Amino acid sequence: MDPVQVLSLLLALLLPLGTAVDANKHKRDTAFEIYKKLFEVKRKDQINALNNLIELNDVNQQYKIIDIMLKGLFKVLEDSRVILIAAGVQPDGPFPEDEKIKDAYSHTVENSAFFGDVVLRFPKIVHHYFDRNSNWNSLIRWGIGFCNLSGIFNDGPHTQLLGLMSQELGISEKSPDYKNPFKTENMEFLPNTDAFQKALREEEKRRRKEEKRKEIRKGPRITRSRSEL
């Protein structure tokens, strides 16, 4: 799978799978159980997409794809937080019935989990972006708190995800026995520090050039006087 296909797949995963729950036919607790099953399906898709990203085996492409993906992910998370707070949704309360609120709920849970997958598999790349962005830090703290209270991560294969993510990001203190379970795999596609630092320098150089071009385009322009017109 080429980088463009991988990026398209990852961005598509930022959208909710959709619960397809008829509130008139199911009780709220039943709707929650249905969503949990759909959540498992979404998680499999997310893991498969990340495996495709790993298989690119190109740190420059991974860097660029993750950059774009994280911007989209946190924009979705920010918009979802606004909707959920405005609606007064409590993560440990009844599963929402309104479609817009339901989507915001799904966005929050699924994208918070997905970010955990990304940071554990690509910690160096994610830290490069995350550590300099206080807004992202605030958003994921809220997202992790929401997920912890939702009950969706209480059982199944994702029970440790939130804790591992929090420790990797420095949101919670690392336990003495903390270990990133994907550290060995990470070494395969980030073979050495020199290669990674080279990729960072190239990307920063590209960004500076892009920002400079934008500044030039936004610079003062000569306007014609009415007499010239």
PDB file of N, CA and C in Angstrom, residues 41-76:
ATOM      1  N   VAL A  41     -15.046  -3.479  16.364  1.00  0.00           N
ATOM      2  CA  VAL A  41     -14.834  -3.553  14.914  1.00  0.00           C
ATOM      3  C   VAL A  41     -13.953  -2.388  14.458  1.00  0.00           C
ATOM      4  N   LYS A  42     -14.262  -1.194  14.980  1.00  0.00           N
ATOM      5  CA  LYS A  42     -13.487  -0.008  14.616  1.00  0.00           C
ATOM      6  C   LYS A  42     -12.034  -0.148  15.065  1.00  0.00           C
ATOM      7  N   ARG A  43     -11.833  -0.725  16.235  1.00  0.00           N
ATOM      8  CA  ARG A  43     -10.475  -0.893  16.753  1.00  0.00           C
ATOM      9  C   ARG A  43      -9.644  -1.798  15.842  1.00  0.00           C
ATOM     10  N   LYS A  44     -10.257  -2.835  15.314  1.00  0.00           N
ATOM     11  CA  LYS A  44      -9.540  -3.729  14.400  1.00  0.00           C
ATOM     12  C   LYS A  44      -9.125  -2.983  13.140  1.00  0.00           C
ATOM     13  N   ASP A  45     -10.017  -2.130  12.640  1.00  0.00           N
ATOM     14  CA  ASP A  45      -9.697  -1.330  11.452  1.00  0.00           C
ATOM     15  C   ASP A  45      -8.539  -0.370  11.744  1.00  0.00           C
ATOM     16  N   GLN A  46      -8.560   0.219  12.929  1.00  0.00           N
ATOM     17  CA  GLN A  46      -7.502   1.155  13.299  1.00  0.00           C
ATOM     18  C   GLN A  46      -6.143   0.459  13.376  1.00  0.00           C
ATOM     19  N   ILE A  47      -6.115  -0.713  13.995  1.00  0.00           N
ATOM     20  CA  ILE A  47      -4.862  -1.455  14.123  1.00  0.00           C
ATOM     21  C   ILE A  47      -4.339  -1.880  12.755  1.00  0.00           C
ATOM     22  N   ASN A  48      -5.235  -2.320  11.890  1.00  0.00           N
ATOM     23  CA  ASN A  48      -4.826  -2.718  10.539  1.00  0.00           C
ATOM     24  C   ASN A  48      -4.221  -1.540   9.776  1.00  0.00           C
ATOM     25  N   ALA A  49      -4.835  -0.363   9.942  1.00  0.00           N
ATOM     26  CA  ALA A  49      -4.326   0.831   9.263  1.00  0.00           C
ATOM     27  C   ALA A  49      -2.937   1.202   9.777  1.00  0.00           C
ATOM     28  N   LEU A  50      -2.734   1.089  11.084  1.00  0.00           N
ATOM     29  CA  LEU A  50      -1.421   1.402  11.644  1.00  0.00           C
ATOM     30  C   LEU A  50      -0.366   0.398  11.200  1.00  0.00           C
ATOM     31  N   ASN A  51      -0.769  -0.849  11.051  1.00  0.00           N
ATOM     32  CA  ASN A  51       0.170  -1.857  10.548  1.00  0.00           C
ATOM     33  C   ASN A  51       0.628  -1.508   9.134  1.00  0.00           C
ATOM     34  N   ASN A  52      -0.297  -0.978   8.335  1.00  0.00           N
ATOM     35  CA  ASN A  52       0.075  -0.537   6.985  1.00  0.00           C
ATOM     36  C   ASN A  52       1.084   0.609   7.041  1.00  0.00           C
ATOM     37  N   LEU A  53       0.888   1.498   8.021  1.00  0.00           N
ATOM     38  CA  LEU A  53       1.811   2.625   8.181  1.00  0.00           C
ATOM     39  C   LEU A  53       3.195   2.128   8.602  1.00  0.00           C
ATOM     40  N   ILE A  54       3.222   1.160   9.492  1.00  0.00           N
ATOM     41  CA  ILE A  54       4.493   0.582   9.932  1.00  0.00           C
ATOM     42  C   ILE A  54       5.224  -0.078   8.767  1.00  0.00           C
ATOM     43  N   GLU A  55       4.462  -0.769   7.933  1.00  0.00           N
ATOM     44  CA  GLU A  55       5.055  -1.516   6.822  1.00  0.00           C
ATOM     45  C   GLU A  55       5.638  -0.613   5.737  1.00  0.00           C
ATOM     46  N   LEU A  56       5.318   0.682   5.776  1.00  0.00           N
ATOM     47  CA  LEU A  56       5.954   1.601   4.825  1.00  0.00           C
ATOM     48  C   LEU A  56       7.470   1.604   5.003  1.00  0.00           C
ATOM     49  N   ASN A  57       7.897   1.406   6.271  1.00  0.00           N
ATOM     50  CA  ASN A  57       9.330   1.310   6.584  1.00  0.00           C
ATOM     51  C   ASN A  57      10.111   2.519   6.053  1.00  0.00           C
ATOM     52  N   ASP A  58       9.469   3.675   6.108  1.00  0.00           N
ATOM     53  CA  ASP A  58      10.084   4.913   5.620  1.00  0.00           C
ATOM     54  C   ASP A  58       9.763   6.016   6.619  1.00  0.00           C
ATOM     55  N   VAL A  59      10.738   6.415   7.421  1.00  0.00           N
ATOM     56  CA  VAL A  59      10.482   7.362   8.495  1.00  0.00           C
ATOM     57  C   VAL A  59      10.023   8.715   7.968  1.00  0.00           C
ATOM     58  N   ASN A  60      10.503   9.114   6.795  1.00  0.00           N
ATOM     59  CA  ASN A  60      10.081  10.397   6.232  1.00  0.00           C
ATOM     60  C   ASN A  60       8.603  10.387   5.876  1.00  0.00           C
ATOM     61  N   GLN A  61       8.151   9.313   5.239  1.00  0.00           N
ATOM     62  CA  GLN A  61       6.737   9.190   4.897  1.00  0.00           C
ATOM     63  C   GLN A  61       5.887   9.056   6.153  1.00  0.00           C
ATOM     64  N   GLN A  62       6.359   8.270   7.121  1.00  0.00           N
ATOM     65  CA  GLN A  62       5.613   8.103   8.371  1.00  0.00           C
ATOM     66  C   GLN A  62       5.471   9.439   9.092  1.00  0.00           C
ATOM     67  N   TYR A  63       6.534  10.199   9.104  1.00  0.00           N
ATOM     68  CA  TYR A  63       6.546  11.517   9.746  1.00  0.00           C
ATOM     69  C   TYR A  63       5.482  12.422   9.141  1.00  0.00           C
ATOM     70  N   LYS A  64       5.454  12.501   7.816  1.00  0.00           N
ATOM     71  CA  LYS A  64       4.521  13.384   7.124  1.00  0.00           C
ATOM     72  C   LYS A  64       3.078  12.926   7.309  1.00  0.00           C
ATOM     73  N   ILE A  65       2.861  11.605   7.219  1.00  0.00           N
ATOM     74  CA  ILE A  65       1.508  11.070   7.362  1.00  0.00           C
ATOM     75  C   ILE A  65       0.982  11.306   8.773  1.00  0.00           C
ATOM     76  N   ILE A  66       1.819  11.055   9.775  1.00  0.00           N
ATOM     77  CA  ILE A  66       1.393  11.241  11.161  1.00  0.00           C
ATOM     78  C   ILE A  66       1.130  12.714  11.452  1.00  0.00           C
ATOM     79  N   ASP A  67       1.909  13.595  10.881  1.00  0.00           N
ATOM     80  CA  ASP A  67       1.690  15.037  11.034  1.00  0.00           C
ATOM     81  C   ASP A  67       0.282  15.411  10.585  1.00  0.00           C
ATOM     82  N   ILE A  68      -0.080  15.001   9.380  1.00  0.00           N
ATOM     83  CA  ILE A  68      -1.407  15.313   8.834  1.00  0.00           C
ATOM     84  C   ILE A  68      -2.503  14.647   9.657  1.00  0.00           C
ATOM     85  N   MET A  69      -2.277  13.388  10.013  1.00  0.00           N
ATOM     86  CA  MET A  69      -3.279  12.623  10.742  1.00  0.00           C
ATOM     87  C   MET A  69      -3.565  13.227  12.118  1.00  0.00           C
ATOM     88  N   LEU A  70      -2.515  13.619  12.839  1.00  0.00           N
ATOM     89  CA  LEU A  70      -2.709  14.172  14.180  1.00  0.00           C
ATOM     90  C   LEU A  70      -3.461  15.496  14.150  1.00  0.00           C
ATOM     91  N   LYS A  71      -3.181  16.313  13.161  1.00  0.00           N
ATOM     92  CA  LYS A  71      -3.916  17.578  13.040  1.00  0.00           C
ATOM     93  C   LYS A  71      -5.407  17.315  12.857  1.00  0.00           C
ATOM     94  N   GLY A  72      -5.733  16.341  12.013  1.00  0.00           N
ATOM     95  CA  GLY A  72      -7.132  15.994  11.800  1.00  0.00           C
ATOM     96  C   GLY A  72      -7.758  15.382  13.030  1.00  0.00           C
ATOM     97  N   LEU A  73      -7.016  14.510  13.698  1.00  0.00           N
ATOM     98  CA  LEU A  73      -7.529  13.827  14.884  1.00  0.00           C
ATOM     99  C   LEU A  73      -7.876  14.810  15.989  1.00  0.00           C
ATOM    100  N   PHE A  74      -6.989  15.745  16.260  1.00  0.00           N
ATOM    101  CA  PHE A  74      -7.248  16.679  17.357  1.00  0.00           C
ATOM    102  C   PHE A  74      -8.292  17.730  16.995  1.00  0.00           C
ATOM    103  N   LYS A  75      -8.443  18.014  15.715  1.00  0.00           N
ATOM    104  CA  LYS A  75      -9.537  18.908  15.303  1.00  0.00           C
ATOM    105  C   LYS A  75     -10.874  18.231  15.565  1.00  0.00           C
ATOM    106  N   VAL A  76     -10.968  16.952  15.232  1.00  0.00           N
ATOM    107  CA  VAL A  76     -12.189  16.182  15.480  1.00  0.00           C
ATOM    108  C   VAL A  76     -12.455  16.093  16.978  1.00  0.00           C
TER     109      VAL A  76
END
